[in-house]
mmCIF file of C-alpha atoms in Angstrom:
data_model
loop_
_atom_site.group_PDB
_atom_site.id
_atom_site.type_symbol
_atom_site.label_atom_id
_atom_site.label_comp_id
_atom_site.label_asym_id
_atom_site.label_seq_id
_atom_site.Cartn_x
_atom_site.Cartn_y
_atom_site.Cartn_z
ATOM 1 C CA MET A 679 -25.921 18.250 1.719
ATOM 2 C CA ASN A 680 -27.137 19.291 -1.737
ATOM 3 C CA ASN A 681 -29.468 16.409 -2.828
ATOM 4 C CA ASN A 682 -29.355 17.417 -6.486
ATOM 5 C CA SER A 683 -25.611 17.386 -6.470
ATOM 6 C CA PHE A 684 -25.601 14.048 -4.681
ATOM 7 C CA VAL A 685 -27.824 12.492 -7.287
ATOM 8 C CA LYS A 686 -25.538 13.832 -10.066
ATOM 9 C CA GLY A 687 -22.687 12.167 -8.215
ATOM 10 C CA LEU A 688 -24.552 8.877 -8.051
ATOM 11 C CA ARG A 689 -25.206 9.029 -11.763
ATOM 12 C CA ALA A 690 -21.595 9.953 -12.644
ATOM 13 C CA GLY A 691 -20.473 6.889 -10.550
ATOM 14 C CA ILE A 692 -22.822 4.400 -12.281
ATOM 15 C CA SER A 693 -20.027 3.467 -14.716
ATOM 16 C CA ILE A 694 -17.772 2.775 -11.772
ATOM 17 C CA ALA A 695 -20.268 0.657 -10.055
ATOM 18 C CA ILE A 696 -20.811 -1.429 -13.204
ATOM 19 C CA GLY A 697 -17.014 -1.799 -13.693
ATOM 20 C CA TYR A 698 -16.604 -3.011 -10.090
ATOM 21 C CA PHE A 699 -19.364 -5.592 -10.421
ATOM 22 C CA PRO A 700 -17.445 -8.451 -12.092
ATOM 23 C CA VAL A 701 -14.167 -7.688 -10.155
ATOM 24 C CA ALA A 702 -15.930 -7.585 -6.760
ATOM 25 C CA LEU A 703 -17.873 -10.778 -7.728
ATOM 26 C CA THR A 704 -14.619 -12.580 -8.552
ATOM 27 C CA PHE A 705 -13.003 -11.399 -5.427
ATOM 28 C CA GLY A 706 -15.925 -12.777 -3.310
ATOM 29 C CA LEU A 707 -15.661 -16.072 -5.163
ATOM 30 C CA LEU A 708 -11.856 -16.282 -4.700
ATOM 31 C CA ALA A 709 -12.175 -15.326 -1.048
ATOM 32 C CA LYS A 710 -14.456 -18.283 -0.533
ATOM 33 C CA THR A 711 -11.986 -20.667 -2.043
ATOM 34 C CA THR A 712 -9.162 -19.079 -0.076
ATOM 35 C CA GLY A 713 -11.163 -20.097 3.068
ATOM 36 C CA LEU A 714 -12.598 -16.653 4.172
ATOM 37 C CA SER A 715 -16.083 -16.704 5.554
ATOM 38 C CA ILE A 716 -18.737 -14.407 4.033
ATOM 39 C CA VAL A 717 -18.458 -12.116 7.011
ATOM 40 C CA GLU A 718 -14.584 -11.899 6.699
ATOM 41 C CA ALA A 719 -14.703 -11.371 2.937
ATOM 42 C CA THR A 720 -17.385 -8.727 3.177
ATOM 43 C CA ALA A 721 -15.664 -6.996 6.102
ATOM 44 C CA MET A 722 -12.496 -6.722 4.100
ATOM 45 C CA SER A 723 -14.400 -4.981 1.356
ATOM 46 C CA ILE A 724 -16.075 -2.700 3.902
ATOM 47 C CA PHE A 725 -12.984 -1.700 5.765
ATOM 48 C CA VAL A 726 -10.302 -1.921 3.153
ATOM 49 C CA PHE A 727 -12.048 -1.076 -0.096
ATOM 50 C CA ALA A 728 -8.941 -1.490 -2.226
ATOM 51 C CA GLY A 729 -9.283 -4.035 -5.025
ATOM 52 C CA ALA A 730 -5.631 -4.844 -5.904
ATOM 53 C CA SER A 731 -4.578 -4.930 -2.242
ATOM 54 C CA GLN A 732 -7.511 -7.275 -1.349
ATOM 55 C CA TYR A 733 -6.491 -9.674 -4.126
ATOM 56 C CA MET A 734 -2.919 -9.641 -2.997
ATOM 57 C CA SER A 735 -4.162 -10.234 0.569
ATOM 58 C CA LEU A 736 -5.791 -13.430 -0.515
ATOM 59 C CA THR A 737 -2.515 -14.758 -1.802
ATOM 60 C CA LEU A 738 -0.662 -13.814 1.454
ATOM 61 C CA ILE A 739 -3.438 -15.240 3.524
ATOM 62 C CA ALA A 740 -3.288 -18.588 1.588
ATOM 63 C CA ASN A 741 0.403 -18.575 2.192
ATOM 64 C CA GLY A 742 -0.015 -18.031 5.976
ATOM 65 C CA VAL A 743 1.866 -14.654 5.958
ATOM 66 C CA ASP A 744 1.895 -12.624 9.221
ATOM 67 C CA PRO A 745 -1.099 -10.229 9.348
ATOM 68 C CA ILE A 746 1.276 -7.299 10.174
ATOM 69 C CA LEU A 747 3.062 -7.878 6.819
ATOM 70 C CA ILE A 748 -0.264 -8.116 5.038
ATOM 71 C CA VAL A 749 -1.125 -4.634 6.476
ATOM 72 C CA LEU A 750 2.336 -3.292 5.596
ATOM 73 C CA ASN A 751 1.998 -4.556 1.944
ATOM 74 C CA THR A 752 -1.467 -3.057 1.682
ATOM 75 C CA PHE A 753 -0.116 0.276 2.896
ATOM 76 C CA VAL A 754 2.698 0.343 0.428
ATOM 77 C CA LEU A 755 0.365 -0.661 -2.433
ATOM 78 C CA ASN A 756 -1.954 2.230 -1.534
ATOM 79 C CA ILE A 757 0.577 5.042 -0.742
ATOM 80 C CA ARG A 758 -0.420 6.642 -4.136
ATOM 81 C CA HIS A 759 -3.762 7.535 -2.456
ATOM 82 C CA PHE A 760 -1.975 10.143 -0.340
ATOM 83 C CA LEU A 761 -1.018 11.966 -3.522
ATOM 84 C CA MET A 762 -4.332 11.474 -5.286
ATOM 85 C CA THR A 763 -6.394 12.868 -2.360
ATOM 86 C CA ALA A 764 -3.868 15.768 -1.732
ATOM 87 C CA ALA A 765 -4.193 16.739 -5.441
ATOM 88 C CA LEU A 766 -8.045 16.337 -5.352
ATOM 89 C CA ASN A 767 -8.315 18.522 -2.282
ATOM 90 C CA GLU A 768 -7.380 21.573 -4.408
ATOM 91 C CA LYS A 769 -10.474 20.943 -6.607
ATOM 92 C CA MET A 770 -12.914 20.368 -3.899
ATOM 93 C CA HIS A 771 -15.198 22.884 -2.042
ATOM 94 C CA SER A 772 -14.012 23.882 1.381
ATOM 95 C CA GLU A 773 -15.307 21.458 4.041
ATOM 96 C CA LYS A 774 -14.648 20.225 7.550
ATOM 97 C CA ARG A 775 -11.668 17.817 7.854
ATOM 98 C CA TRP A 776 -13.704 14.953 9.268
ATOM 99 C CA VAL A 777 -16.138 15.248 6.327
ATOM 100 C CA LYS A 778 -13.219 15.195 3.936
ATOM 101 C CA GLY A 779 -11.925 12.169 5.732
ATOM 102 C CA ILE A 780 -15.143 10.276 5.106
ATOM 103 C CA TYR A 781 -15.428 10.823 1.357
ATOM 104 C CA ALA A 782 -11.593 10.484 1.029
ATOM 105 C CA PHE A 783 -12.028 6.850 2.072
ATOM 106 C CA GLY A 784 -14.115 6.282 -1.067
ATOM 107 C CA ILE A 785 -11.479 7.659 -3.416
ATOM 108 C CA THR A 786 -10.122 4.991 -5.793
ATOM 109 C CA ASP A 787 -8.345 5.269 -9.033
ATOM 110 C CA GLU A 788 -11.720 5.319 -10.803
ATOM 111 C CA SER A 789 -13.545 7.799 -8.535
ATOM 112 C CA PHE A 790 -10.459 9.985 -8.583
ATOM 113 C CA SER A 791 -10.592 10.058 -12.386
ATOM 114 C CA VAL A 792 -14.336 11.031 -12.332
ATOM 115 C CA LEU A 793 -13.867 13.807 -9.798
ATOM 116 C CA ALA A 794 -10.614 15.199 -11.181
ATOM 117 C CA THR A 795 -12.011 15.547 -14.709
ATOM 118 C CA GLN A 796 -15.159 17.535 -13.778
ATOM 119 C CA LYS A 797 -15.428 20.775 -15.661
ATOM 120 C CA GLU A 798 -16.344 22.863 -12.688
ATOM 121 C CA ASP A 799 -13.544 24.656 -10.952
ATOM 122 C CA LYS A 800 -14.749 23.442 -7.599
ATOM 123 C CA VAL A 801 -16.506 20.078 -7.028
ATOM 124 C CA ARG A 802 -19.247 19.946 -4.316
ATOM 125 C CA THR A 803 -18.830 17.697 -1.457
ATOM 126 C CA SER A 804 -22.190 16.031 -2.023
ATOM 127 C CA PHE A 805 -21.250 15.220 -5.595
ATOM 128 C CA ALA A 806 -18.066 13.431 -4.279
ATOM 129 C CA PHE A 807 -20.170 11.482 -1.766
ATOM 130 C CA GLY A 808 -22.527 10.325 -4.530
ATOM 131 C CA VAL A 809 -19.649 9.093 -6.774
ATOM 132 C CA ALA A 810 -17.885 7.350 -3.820
ATOM 133 C CA LEU A 811 -20.961 5.773 -2.289
ATOM 134 C CA ILE A 812 -22.281 4.010 -5.506
ATOM 135 C CA GLY A 813 -18.888 2.524 -6.258
ATOM 136 C CA TYR A 814 -18.426 1.449 -2.661
ATOM 137 C CA SER A 815 -21.878 -0.045 -2.420
ATOM 138 C CA SER A 816 -21.208 -1.988 -5.631
ATOM 139 C CA TRP A 817 -17.902 -3.325 -4.350
ATOM 140 C CA VAL A 818 -19.271 -4.525 -1.024
ATOM 141 C CA LEU A 819 -22.558 -5.851 -2.307
ATOM 142 C CA PHE A 820 -20.930 -7.951 -5.148
ATOM 143 C CA THR A 821 -18.256 -9.240 -2.840
ATOM 144 C CA ALA A 822 -20.981 -10.824 -0.680
ATOM 145 C CA ILE A 823 -22.853 -12.236 -3.777
ATOM 146 C CA GLY A 824 -19.633 -13.625 -5.155
ATOM 147 C CA HIS A 825 -18.931 -15.427 -1.967
ATOM 148 C CA ILE A 826 -22.427 -16.945 -2.011
ATOM 149 C CA ILE A 827 -21.961 -18.065 -5.616
ATOM 150 C CA GLY A 828 -18.575 -19.541 -4.685
ATOM 151 C CA ALA A 829 -20.093 -21.439 -1.766
ATOM 152 C CA ASN A 830 -22.606 -23.113 -4.133
ATOM 153 C CA LEU A 831 -20.022 -24.234 -6.795
ATOM 154 C CA PRO A 832 -19.086 -27.904 -7.002
ATOM 155 C CA ALA A 833 -16.046 -28.718 -5.017
ATOM 156 C CA PHE A 834 -13.859 -29.385 -8.025
ATOM 157 C CA LEU A 835 -14.714 -25.961 -9.451
ATOM 158 C CA GLN A 836 -13.849 -24.319 -6.136
ATOM 159 C CA ALA A 837 -10.488 -26.008 -6.189
ATOM 160 C CA ALA A 838 -9.916 -24.962 -9.821
ATOM 161 C CA MET A 839 -10.623 -21.235 -8.905
ATOM 162 C CA SER A 840 -7.367 -21.239 -6.844
ATOM 163 C CA ILE A 841 -5.491 -20.630 -10.137
ATOM 164 C CA ALA A 842 -7.878 -17.911 -11.215
ATOM 165 C CA LEU A 843 -6.227 -15.479 -8.974
ATOM 166 C CA TYR A 844 -2.874 -15.819 -10.789
ATOM 167 C CA ALA A 845 -4.670 -15.699 -14.175
ATOM 168 C CA MET A 846 -6.394 -12.454 -13.186
ATOM 169 C CA PHE A 847 -3.037 -10.813 -12.125
ATOM 170 C CA VAL A 848 -1.528 -11.854 -15.531
ATOM 171 C CA GLY A 849 -4.667 -10.509 -17.329
ATOM 172 C CA LEU A 850 -4.267 -7.197 -15.489
ATOM 173 C CA LEU A 851 -0.511 -6.944 -15.994
ATOM 174 C CA VAL A 852 -0.040 -7.776 -19.601
ATOM 175 C CA PRO A 853 -2.379 -5.176 -21.151
ATOM 176 C CA SER A 854 -0.704 -2.412 -19.057
ATOM 177 C CA MET A 855 2.745 -3.621 -20.196
ATOM 178 C CA ARG A 856 1.978 -3.090 -23.919
ATOM 179 C CA GLY A 857 3.824 -0.056 -25.190
ATOM 180 C CA ASN A 858 4.873 0.929 -21.672
ATOM 181 C CA ARG A 859 8.579 0.143 -21.011
ATOM 182 C CA LYS A 860 8.406 1.571 -17.500
ATOM 183 C CA VAL A 861 5.742 -1.040 -16.524
ATOM 184 C CA VAL A 862 7.722 -3.838 -18.170
ATOM 185 C CA LEU A 863 10.885 -2.807 -16.393
ATOM 186 C CA LEU A 864 9.024 -2.462 -13.080
ATOM 187 C CA ALA A 865 7.467 -5.990 -13.379
ATOM 188 C CA LEU A 866 10.830 -7.510 -14.394
ATOM 189 C CA PHE A 867 12.702 -5.889 -11.401
ATOM 190 C CA ALA A 868 9.922 -6.874 -8.990
ATOM 191 C CA ALA A 869 9.846 -10.412 -10.290
ATOM 192 C CA SER A 870 13.613 -10.806 -10.110
ATOM 193 C CA ILE A 871 13.943 -9.431 -6.666
ATOM 194 C CA ASN A 872 11.067 -11.505 -5.394
ATOM 195 C CA GLY A 873 12.331 -14.585 -7.157
ATOM 196 C CA PHE A 874 15.776 -14.061 -5.564
ATOM 197 C CA PHE A 875 14.406 -14.054 -2.113
ATOM 198 C CA TYR A 876 12.014 -16.932 -2.885
ATOM 199 C CA TRP A 877 14.713 -19.257 -4.202
ATOM 200 C CA THR A 878 17.399 -18.283 -1.569
ATOM 201 C CA GLY A 879 14.879 -18.381 1.280
ATOM 202 C CA LEU A 880 16.376 -15.171 2.821
ATOM 203 C CA LEU A 881 13.049 -13.635 3.409
ATOM 204 C CA SER A 882 9.491 -14.862 4.074
ATOM 205 C CA THR A 883 6.894 -14.457 1.365
ATOM 206 C CA GLY A 884 5.423 -11.306 2.896
ATOM 207 C CA TRP A 885 8.724 -9.535 3.415
ATOM 208 C CA ALA A 886 9.978 -10.600 -0.002
ATOM 209 C CA ILE A 887 6.882 -8.981 -1.722
ATOM 210 C CA LEU A 888 7.264 -5.864 0.373
ATOM 211 C CA VAL A 889 11.004 -5.465 -0.380
ATOM 212 C CA ALA A 890 10.471 -6.272 -4.074
ATOM 213 C CA THR A 891 7.690 -3.679 -4.355
ATOM 214 C CA LEU A 892 9.610 -0.894 -2.739
ATOM 215 C CA ALA A 893 13.012 -1.737 -4.242
ATOM 216 C CA SER A 894 11.700 -2.140 -7.905
ATOM 217 C CA SER A 895 9.793 1.170 -7.587
ATOM 218 C CA ILE A 896 12.708 3.157 -6.280
ATOM 219 C CA VAL A 897 15.200 1.672 -8.813
ATOM 220 C CA VAL A 898 12.885 2.311 -11.790
ATOM 221 C CA GLU A 899 12.143 5.822 -10.663
ATOM 222 C CA ILE A 900 15.807 6.535 -10.253
ATOM 223 C CA ILE A 901 16.510 5.244 -13.772
ATOM 224 C CA TYR A 902 13.767 7.303 -15.414
ATOM 225 C CA ALA A 903 14.635 10.456 -13.327
ATOM 226 C CA ARG A 904 18.216 10.169 -14.535
ATOM 227 C CA ARG A 905 16.971 9.665 -18.164
ATOM 228 C CA SER A 906 14.807 12.788 -17.958
ATOM 229 C CA LEU A 907 17.848 14.807 -16.756
ATOM 230 C CA GLY A 908 19.967 13.408 -19.499
ATOM 231 C CA LEU A 909 22.360 11.734 -17.026
ATOM 232 C CA PRO A 910 24.235 8.564 -17.934
ATOM 233 C CA GLU A 911 22.782 5.558 -16.004
ATOM 234 C CA GLY A 912 26.179 4.708 -14.396
ATOM 235 C CA ALA A 913 26.758 8.302 -13.231
#
């Protein structure tokens, strides 16, 4: 492995590590209030390493959803990584598959952006390892620290943190909806479908979220594909 390139990767990933710090800290804190032990919360960050999915999992765990459904929801939410890593593969130096498999685990939205926007025609494997490792380390470390902080909060503050998860989702969603009709439409469809299953009781919480995620994504993509082709929506 090229040490110089690895160090450059670490430097390029510092901004990612800093950005992960408050999110991972909050995740660790919320994991504590959800009832996960420090080992369970840290293990989730070690083996899953997917921020949005981990936050969603806390909600599903709190609602007693079947673990298999939690895994399925996590898979659906992270399907985009297949496309991201496939696209990134064209920009990376040739390497053994198992080596690619290791650093591909560290590819997130943020590390993908850093690697895909490098000026070089081909990115070194050691550089990718540096970018992925510093972001991953930050995520795991601050998850554990967040859990420790959460464990030392007064009981009434730990109870109050249960609504912080919903506030955080609203905080993430609203800025992305500004000026983006597609995201607004996606959120409305997903909320309507999930609401339908919630109020009718036709599906459990886990299945309702899974179906709402898939159905809303498919419907919105069909609508926008038809618009791009100039077809009437009823055709």
